[in-house]
mmCIF file of C-alpha atoms in Angstrom:
data_model
loop_
_atom_site.group_PDB
_atom_site.id
_atom_site.type_symbol
_atom_site.label_atom_id
_atom_site.label_comp_id
_atom_site.label_asym_id
_atom_site.label_seq_id
_atom_site.Cartn_x
_atom_site.Cartn_y
_atom_site.Cartn_z
ATOM 1 C CA MET A 1 -24.909 -21.776 15.589
ATOM 2 C CA ILE A 2 -24.906 -21.154 18.969
ATOM 3 C CA ARG A 3 -27.551 -18.850 19.987
ATOM 4 C CA PHE A 4 -26.124 -15.881 21.303
ATOM 5 C CA ALA A 5 -28.195 -15.411 24.423
ATOM 6 C CA PHE A 6 -27.056 -18.895 25.416
ATOM 7 C CA LEU A 7 -23.368 -17.847 25.164
ATOM 8 C CA ILE A 8 -24.045 -15.074 26.815
ATOM 9 C CA MET A 9 -25.656 -17.081 30.071
ATOM 10 C CA LEU A 10 -23.428 -19.802 30.088
ATOM 11 C CA LEU A 11 -20.443 -17.364 30.104
ATOM 12 C CA LEU A 12 -22.156 -15.113 32.832
ATOM 13 C CA SER A 13 -22.770 -18.120 34.828
ATOM 14 C CA LEU A 14 -19.862 -19.363 34.775
ATOM 15 C CA ASN A 15 -18.319 -15.901 36.030
ATOM 16 C CA ALA A 16 -20.779 -15.561 38.422
ATOM 17 C CA CYS A 17 -22.250 -12.691 36.747
ATOM 18 C CA LYS A 18 -26.433 -11.892 38.525
ATOM 19 C CA ASP A 19 -26.685 -8.263 37.958
ATOM 20 C CA LYS A 20 -30.431 -7.716 37.687
ATOM 21 C CA THR A 21 -28.952 -4.147 35.978
ATOM 22 C CA PHE A 22 -27.447 -6.249 33.788
ATOM 23 C CA ARG A 23 -30.417 -7.985 32.377
ATOM 24 C CA GLU A 24 -32.630 -5.262 32.766
ATOM 25 C CA SER A 25 -30.741 -3.441 30.279
ATOM 26 C CA ASP A 26 -30.490 -6.030 27.755
ATOM 27 C CA ALA A 27 -26.310 -5.733 28.677
ATOM 28 C CA VAL A 28 -23.526 -8.948 28.684
ATOM 29 C CA ALA A 29 -20.594 -6.866 30.835
ATOM 30 C CA ARG A 30 -20.122 -3.281 32.119
ATOM 31 C CA VAL A 31 -16.876 -2.126 33.424
ATOM 32 C CA ASN A 32 -17.449 1.392 35.804
ATOM 33 C CA ASP A 33 -19.846 3.195 33.520
ATOM 34 C CA SER A 34 -19.441 1.116 30.066
ATOM 35 C CA TYR A 35 -22.040 -1.543 28.710
ATOM 36 C CA LEU A 36 -21.262 -3.950 25.984
ATOM 37 C CA TYR A 37 -25.155 -5.318 24.772
ATOM 38 C CA ARG A 38 -25.857 -8.947 22.876
ATOM 39 C CA LYS A 39 -26.223 -6.726 19.622
ATOM 40 C CA ASP A 40 -22.717 -5.927 19.779
ATOM 41 C CA LEU A 41 -22.226 -9.669 19.963
ATOM 42 C CA ASP A 42 -24.394 -10.517 17.434
ATOM 43 C CA LYS A 43 -21.930 -11.291 14.445
ATOM 44 C CA LEU A 44 -18.693 -12.522 16.074
ATOM 45 C CA VAL A 45 -18.766 -15.425 15.652
ATOM 46 C CA ALA A 46 -19.680 -17.565 12.228
ATOM 47 C CA PRO A 47 -22.018 -20.393 11.839
ATOM 48 C CA GLY A 48 -21.102 -23.381 12.359
ATOM 49 C CA THR A 49 -18.909 -22.809 14.747
ATOM 50 C CA SER A 50 -18.822 -25.429 17.432
ATOM 51 C CA LYS A 51 -19.844 -24.764 21.441
ATOM 52 C CA GLU A 52 -16.149 -24.347 22.793
ATOM 53 C CA ASP A 53 -14.733 -22.530 19.846
ATOM 54 C CA SER A 54 -17.513 -20.378 20.423
ATOM 55 C CA VAL A 55 -17.518 -19.610 24.035
ATOM 56 C CA VAL A 56 -12.931 -19.034 23.458
ATOM 57 C CA ILE A 57 -14.338 -16.550 21.247
ATOM 58 C CA VAL A 58 -16.570 -14.383 23.019
ATOM 59 C CA GLN A 59 -14.971 -15.007 26.266
ATOM 60 C CA ASN A 60 -11.724 -13.135 24.402
ATOM 61 C CA TYR A 61 -13.617 -10.634 22.816
ATOM 62 C CA LEU A 62 -15.328 -9.672 26.496
ATOM 63 C CA ASN A 63 -11.684 -9.390 27.657
ATOM 64 C CA HIS A 64 -10.252 -7.612 24.987
ATOM 65 C CA TRP A 65 -13.544 -5.089 25.212
ATOM 66 C CA ALA A 66 -13.033 -4.426 28.740
ATOM 67 C CA THR A 67 -9.368 -4.541 28.821
ATOM 68 C CA GLN A 68 -9.635 -1.544 26.416
ATOM 69 C CA GLN A 69 -12.287 0.180 28.245
ATOM 70 C CA LEU A 70 -10.482 0.276 31.136
ATOM 71 C CA LEU A 71 -7.203 1.573 29.857
ATOM 72 C CA LEU A 72 -9.947 4.031 28.195
ATOM 73 C CA ASP A 73 -10.919 5.282 32.128
ATOM 74 C CA VAL A 74 -7.191 5.203 33.252
ATOM 75 C CA ALA A 75 -6.435 7.108 30.239
ATOM 76 C CA GLU A 76 -9.397 9.867 30.473
ATOM 77 C CA PHE A 77 -7.808 10.206 34.090
ATOM 78 C CA ASN A 78 -4.779 10.625 33.997
ATOM 79 C CA LEU A 79 -4.013 12.413 30.551
ATOM 80 C CA THR A 80 -3.815 16.019 31.367
ATOM 81 C CA ASP A 81 -6.775 18.491 29.597
ATOM 82 C CA GLN A 82 -4.458 19.573 27.222
ATOM 83 C CA LYS A 83 -3.946 16.387 25.730
ATOM 84 C CA LYS A 84 -7.441 15.529 25.289
ATOM 85 C CA THR A 85 -8.049 18.576 23.928
ATOM 86 C CA GLU A 86 -5.609 17.686 21.029
ATOM 87 C CA ILE A 87 -6.512 14.031 20.795
ATOM 88 C CA GLN A 88 -10.194 15.283 20.606
ATOM 89 C CA GLU A 89 -9.390 17.907 17.598
ATOM 90 C CA LEU A 90 -7.715 15.204 15.830
ATOM 91 C CA VAL A 91 -10.662 13.145 16.547
ATOM 92 C CA ASN A 92 -12.642 15.722 15.199
ATOM 93 C CA GLN A 93 -10.756 16.136 11.939
ATOM 94 C CA PHE A 94 -11.036 12.238 10.998
ATOM 95 C CA LYS A 95 -14.357 12.856 11.570
ATOM 96 C CA THR A 96 -14.706 15.304 9.056
ATOM 97 C CA ASP A 97 -11.925 13.934 6.451
ATOM 98 C CA LEU A 98 -14.128 10.417 6.357
ATOM 99 C CA MET A 99 -17.096 12.281 5.982
ATOM 100 C CA THR A 100 -16.252 14.183 3.323
ATOM 101 C CA ALA A 101 -14.430 11.235 1.491
ATOM 102 C CA ALA A 102 -16.922 8.919 1.304
ATOM 103 C CA TYR A 103 -19.345 12.292 0.088
ATOM 104 C CA LEU A 104 -17.510 13.460 -2.825
ATOM 105 C CA GLU A 105 -16.148 9.663 -3.533
ATOM 106 C CA ARG A 106 -20.319 9.492 -3.574
ATOM 107 C CA MET A 107 -21.104 12.478 -6.043
ATOM 108 C CA VAL A 108 -17.815 11.139 -8.280
ATOM 109 C CA GLN A 109 -19.247 7.817 -8.477
ATOM 110 C CA GLN A 110 -22.856 9.196 -9.515
ATOM 111 C CA SER A 111 -21.106 11.891 -12.025
ATOM 112 C CA VAL A 112 -17.715 10.391 -13.423
ATOM 113 C CA ASP A 113 -18.052 9.631 -17.086
ATOM 114 C CA THR A 114 -16.625 6.054 -17.001
ATOM 115 C CA VAL A 115 -16.207 5.901 -20.627
ATOM 116 C CA VAL A 116 -12.519 6.197 -21.984
ATOM 117 C CA SER A 117 -12.719 5.957 -25.991
ATOM 118 C CA ASP A 118 -9.680 4.510 -27.147
ATOM 119 C CA ALA A 119 -8.618 7.632 -29.321
ATOM 120 C CA ASP A 120 -9.101 9.147 -25.759
ATOM 121 C CA LEU A 121 -6.343 6.907 -24.067
ATOM 122 C CA ARG A 122 -3.852 7.557 -27.573
ATOM 123 C CA ASN A 123 -4.471 11.578 -27.400
ATOM 124 C CA PHE A 124 -3.083 10.612 -23.538
ATOM 125 C CA TYR A 125 -0.658 8.332 -24.070
ATOM 126 C CA GLN A 126 1.195 10.598 -27.297
ATOM 127 C CA THR A 127 0.662 13.203 -25.215
ATOM 128 C CA ASN A 128 2.455 11.927 -21.696
ATOM 129 C CA LYS A 129 4.392 9.066 -23.056
ATOM 130 C CA ASP A 130 7.753 10.475 -22.283
ATOM 131 C CA LYS A 131 6.844 10.054 -18.643
ATOM 132 C CA PHE A 132 5.420 5.961 -19.605
ATOM 133 C CA ILE A 133 9.247 4.439 -18.991
ATOM 134 C CA SER A 134 9.301 0.843 -18.507
ATOM 135 C CA ASN A 135 11.832 -0.400 -16.416
ATOM 136 C CA GLU A 136 11.850 -3.726 -17.566
ATOM 137 C CA VAL A 137 12.479 -5.645 -20.858
ATOM 138 C CA LEU A 138 9.187 -6.326 -22.804
ATOM 139 C CA VAL A 139 8.914 -9.611 -25.599
ATOM 140 C CA GLN A 140 6.610 -10.333 -28.329
ATOM 141 C CA LEU A 141 7.582 -13.906 -29.417
ATOM 142 C CA ARG A 142 5.260 -17.327 -29.924
ATOM 143 C CA TYR A 143 6.640 -20.663 -28.546
ATOM 144 C CA VAL A 144 5.121 -23.993 -28.769
ATOM 145 C CA ASN A 145 5.898 -26.562 -26.591
ATOM 146 C CA VAL A 146 5.822 -30.270 -27.564
ATOM 147 C CA LEU A 147 6.217 -33.971 -26.295
ATOM 148 C CA ASN A 148 9.315 -35.284 -28.289
ATOM 149 C CA GLU A 149 7.341 -38.309 -28.597
ATOM 150 C CA ASN A 150 4.721 -36.710 -30.286
ATOM 151 C CA PRO A 151 3.649 -37.831 -33.852
ATOM 152 C CA LYS A 152 2.714 -34.224 -35.055
ATOM 153 C CA LEU A 153 5.890 -32.708 -34.068
ATOM 154 C CA PRO A 154 6.832 -32.644 -37.725
ATOM 155 C CA SER A 155 3.448 -30.949 -38.567
ATOM 156 C CA ILE A 156 3.763 -28.230 -35.792
ATOM 157 C CA LYS A 157 7.039 -27.562 -36.670
ATOM 158 C CA LYS A 158 6.151 -27.105 -40.528
ATOM 159 C CA TYR A 159 3.180 -24.952 -39.412
ATOM 160 C CA PHE A 160 4.528 -22.280 -36.941
ATOM 161 C CA LEU A 161 7.077 -21.743 -39.080
ATOM 162 C CA SER A 162 4.290 -20.746 -41.867
ATOM 163 C CA ASN A 163 3.470 -17.534 -42.668
ATOM 164 C CA LYS A 164 0.062 -18.873 -43.846
ATOM 165 C CA LYS A 165 -3.304 -17.954 -42.499
ATOM 166 C CA GLN A 166 -4.410 -21.843 -42.809
ATOM 167 C CA ASP A 167 -1.567 -23.066 -41.847
ATOM 168 C CA PHE A 168 -1.685 -21.223 -39.022
ATOM 169 C CA LYS A 169 -5.878 -22.259 -38.375
ATOM 170 C CA LYS A 170 -3.803 -25.417 -39.001
ATOM 171 C CA LEU A 171 -1.482 -24.888 -35.895
ATOM 172 C CA GLU A 172 -4.281 -23.757 -33.461
ATOM 173 C CA ASP A 173 -6.015 -26.977 -34.300
ATOM 174 C CA LEU A 174 -3.115 -28.821 -32.976
ATOM 175 C CA SER A 175 -3.179 -27.416 -29.683
ATOM 176 C CA LEU A 176 -4.303 -29.743 -28.110
ATOM 177 C CA GLN A 177 -1.283 -31.863 -28.926
ATOM 178 C CA MET A 178 0.823 -29.381 -26.871
ATOM 179 C CA LYS A 179 1.680 -28.985 -23.918
ATOM 180 C CA SER A 180 1.934 -25.203 -23.520
ATOM 181 C CA TYR A 181 2.168 -22.488 -26.201
ATOM 182 C CA ALA A 182 1.264 -19.655 -27.065
ATOM 183 C CA PHE A 183 1.137 -18.172 -30.916
ATOM 184 C CA ASN A 184 0.078 -14.287 -30.429
ATOM 185 C CA ASP A 185 2.985 -12.485 -31.262
ATOM 186 C CA SER A 186 1.612 -8.931 -30.904
ATOM 187 C CA VAL A 187 1.268 -9.211 -27.518
ATOM 188 C CA TRP A 188 3.784 -7.633 -24.674
ATOM 189 C CA VAL A 189 4.643 -10.062 -22.400
ATOM 190 C CA ASN A 190 7.782 -9.646 -19.449
ATOM 191 C CA LEU A 191 10.325 -11.489 -18.534
ATOM 192 C CA ASN A 192 8.808 -12.988 -15.308
ATOM 193 C CA GLN A 193 6.292 -14.178 -17.599
ATOM 194 C CA ILE A 194 8.938 -15.451 -20.234
ATOM 195 C CA TYR A 195 10.927 -17.478 -17.083
ATOM 196 C CA GLY A 196 8.003 -18.881 -16.528
ATOM 197 C CA LYS A 197 7.121 -20.598 -19.667
ATOM 198 C CA LEU A 198 10.549 -21.030 -20.694
ATOM 199 C CA PRO A 199 12.828 -22.274 -18.134
ATOM 200 C CA PHE A 200 16.124 -22.792 -20.565
ATOM 201 C CA ILE A 201 16.146 -18.907 -20.536
ATOM 202 C CA THR A 202 18.009 -16.797 -17.624
ATOM 203 C CA ALA A 203 18.450 -13.662 -16.550
ATOM 204 C CA GLU A 204 22.540 -14.268 -17.688
ATOM 205 C CA ASN A 205 21.385 -15.894 -21.337
ATOM 206 C CA ILE A 206 18.111 -13.430 -22.480
ATOM 207 C CA LYS A 207 20.694 -11.744 -25.035
ATOM 208 C CA SER A 208 21.619 -15.093 -26.604
ATOM 209 C CA TYR A 209 17.189 -15.938 -26.582
ATOM 210 C CA LEU A 210 15.875 -12.741 -27.414
ATOM 211 C CA ALA A 211 16.566 -10.342 -30.289
ATOM 212 C CA ASP A 212 14.543 -9.440 -33.094
ATOM 213 C CA GLY A 213 13.219 -12.167 -35.261
ATOM 214 C CA LEU A 214 15.226 -14.761 -33.858
ATOM 215 C CA PHE A 215 13.685 -18.814 -34.300
ATOM 216 C CA TYR A 216 15.500 -21.246 -32.132
ATOM 217 C CA GLU A 217 14.430 -24.650 -31.388
ATOM 218 C CA ILE A 218 15.405 -26.706 -27.734
ATOM 219 C CA LYS A 219 15.157 -29.688 -26.854
ATOM 220 C CA ASP A 220 16.078 -31.635 -23.930
ATOM 221 C CA SER A 221 14.535 -34.819 -22.381
ATOM 222 C CA GLU A 222 10.781 -34.581 -22.568
ATOM 223 C CA SER A 223 10.041 -32.029 -24.680
ATOM 224 C CA THR A 224 11.225 -29.619 -27.549
ATOM 225 C CA TYR A 225 10.183 -25.982 -27.378
ATOM 226 C CA MET A 226 10.187 -23.946 -30.410
ATOM 227 C CA VAL A 227 10.381 -20.283 -30.036
ATOM 228 C CA LYS A 228 10.045 -17.818 -32.690
ATOM 229 C CA VAL A 229 10.643 -13.663 -30.974
ATOM 230 C CA ASN A 230 8.956 -11.280 -32.886
ATOM 231 C CA LYS A 231 10.350 -7.834 -31.372
ATOM 232 C CA VAL A 232 11.966 -7.414 -28.303
ATOM 233 C CA LEU A 233 12.063 -3.853 -25.993
ATOM 234 C CA ASP A 234 14.796 -2.823 -23.827
ATOM 235 C CA LYS A 235 14.506 -1.908 -20.359
ATOM 236 C CA ASN A 236 14.468 2.131 -20.037
ATOM 237 C CA SER A 237 12.562 2.258 -23.412
ATOM 238 C CA ILE A 238 8.967 4.103 -23.443
ATOM 239 C CA SER A 239 6.642 1.547 -22.886
ATOM 240 C CA PRO A 240 4.526 0.306 -25.872
ATOM 241 C CA PHE A 241 0.392 1.762 -25.870
ATOM 242 C CA ASP A 242 -0.623 -1.938 -26.145
ATOM 243 C CA TYR A 243 1.395 -2.892 -23.204
ATOM 244 C CA ILE A 244 0.261 0.040 -20.650
ATOM 245 C CA LYS A 245 -2.899 0.492 -21.805
ATOM 246 C CA PRO A 246 -4.804 -1.187 -18.662
ATOM 247 C CA THR A 247 -2.852 1.868 -16.512
ATOM 248 C CA LEU A 248 -3.668 4.726 -18.756
ATOM 249 C CA VAL A 249 -7.318 3.592 -18.786
ATOM 250 C CA GLN A 250 -6.810 3.722 -14.345
ATOM 251 C CA THR A 251 -4.764 7.430 -15.151
ATOM 252 C CA LEU A 252 -7.151 9.052 -17.087
ATOM 253 C CA MET A 253 -10.206 7.642 -14.739
ATOM 254 C CA ASN A 254 -8.287 8.923 -12.159
ATOM 255 C CA ASN A 255 -7.972 12.440 -13.468
ATOM 256 C CA ARG A 256 -11.544 12.943 -14.597
ATOM 257 C CA LYS A 257 -12.263 12.154 -11.163
ATOM 258 C CA MET A 258 -9.640 14.564 -9.484
ATOM 259 C CA GLU A 259 -11.214 17.196 -11.805
ATOM 260 C CA LEU A 260 -14.743 16.191 -10.804
ATOM 261 C CA ILE A 261 -13.751 16.642 -7.089
ATOM 262 C CA LYS A 262 -12.218 20.266 -7.850
ATOM 263 C CA LYS A 263 -15.350 21.381 -9.516
ATOM 264 C CA ILE A 264 -17.680 19.812 -7.028
ATOM 265 C CA GLN A 265 -15.206 21.820 -4.345
ATOM 266 C CA LYS A 266 -15.263 24.993 -6.405
ATOM 267 C CA ASP A 267 -19.243 25.232 -6.523
ATOM 268 C CA ILE A 268 -19.937 24.561 -3.009
ATOM 269 C CA LEU A 269 -17.818 26.937 -1.804
ATOM 270 C CA ASP A 270 -18.766 29.473 -4.856
ATOM 271 C CA ASP A 271 -22.252 28.763 -3.199
ATOM 272 C CA ALA A 272 -21.846 29.723 -0.271
ATOM 273 C CA ASN A 273 -20.894 33.043 -1.054
ATOM 274 C CA LYS A 274 -23.410 33.539 -3.165
ATOM 275 C CA ASN A 275 -25.869 32.637 -0.209
ATOM 276 C CA ASN A 276 -24.102 34.151 2.456
ATOM 277 C CA GLN A 277 -23.264 31.131 4.098
ATOM 278 C CA TYR A 278 -19.808 32.104 4.028
ATOM 279 C CA GLU A 279 -17.975 35.341 5.180
ATOM 280 C CA ILE A 280 -14.732 36.579 5.975
ATOM 281 C CA TYR A 281 -14.398 38.560 8.940
ATOM 282 C CA LYS A 282 -12.028 41.150 8.709
#
């Protein structure tokens, strides 16, 4: 990596800038009373960047910095005192918001209980399930996709249709013989996932291919699909617990965080009142 000292010396020489004050103060550029220092450029150029690209990156940064400083100086001179006061109030409020948010986030990370039990999730789901309405069709199914010339195709079909545990194990053992598959028909999936795996299903024909308990076999020039649908949940139905479990976890965690933040805010105000740090003048 090119050393910044060399880069800056090169740029300064290109611009014929030899101000002794810069070298003495470790500054690399000046706009009126504002200075840019070498430390401000420490992480500007990534390791491995060529000499030519490094020069361009640094020069562009210097030009951008100078433009911003010049605009700031012009704004300081031309804006009214009232407008500058309004801006400073916004800056102060933004700083306050950032500082308090950072502190509260730190307190939350240290104190909030991150363990969400299944019982808590199910209780929350039962209490609020009318709010968890699915905006998409959900399906439970299993399928296999096997090349037509595969000699194991008849065995795969036999095991696929069987409800015996030993046959299911045999089906799993033959998974390497398949182009693609999904055996777990207790998992809810959305239509986008199905479209990607079963390309013959479209938004126009889903009712023909997706119905409770339906089995069918589709054969094209290359492979055979075998599909067995377990259940179909229509759009605008209550979302199944297992499907929205990750959302439930996140919702409960957010609720805990908000409750903790409210408690922290209340405690700090109560303590200030108790210790005479806060009072309202009548």
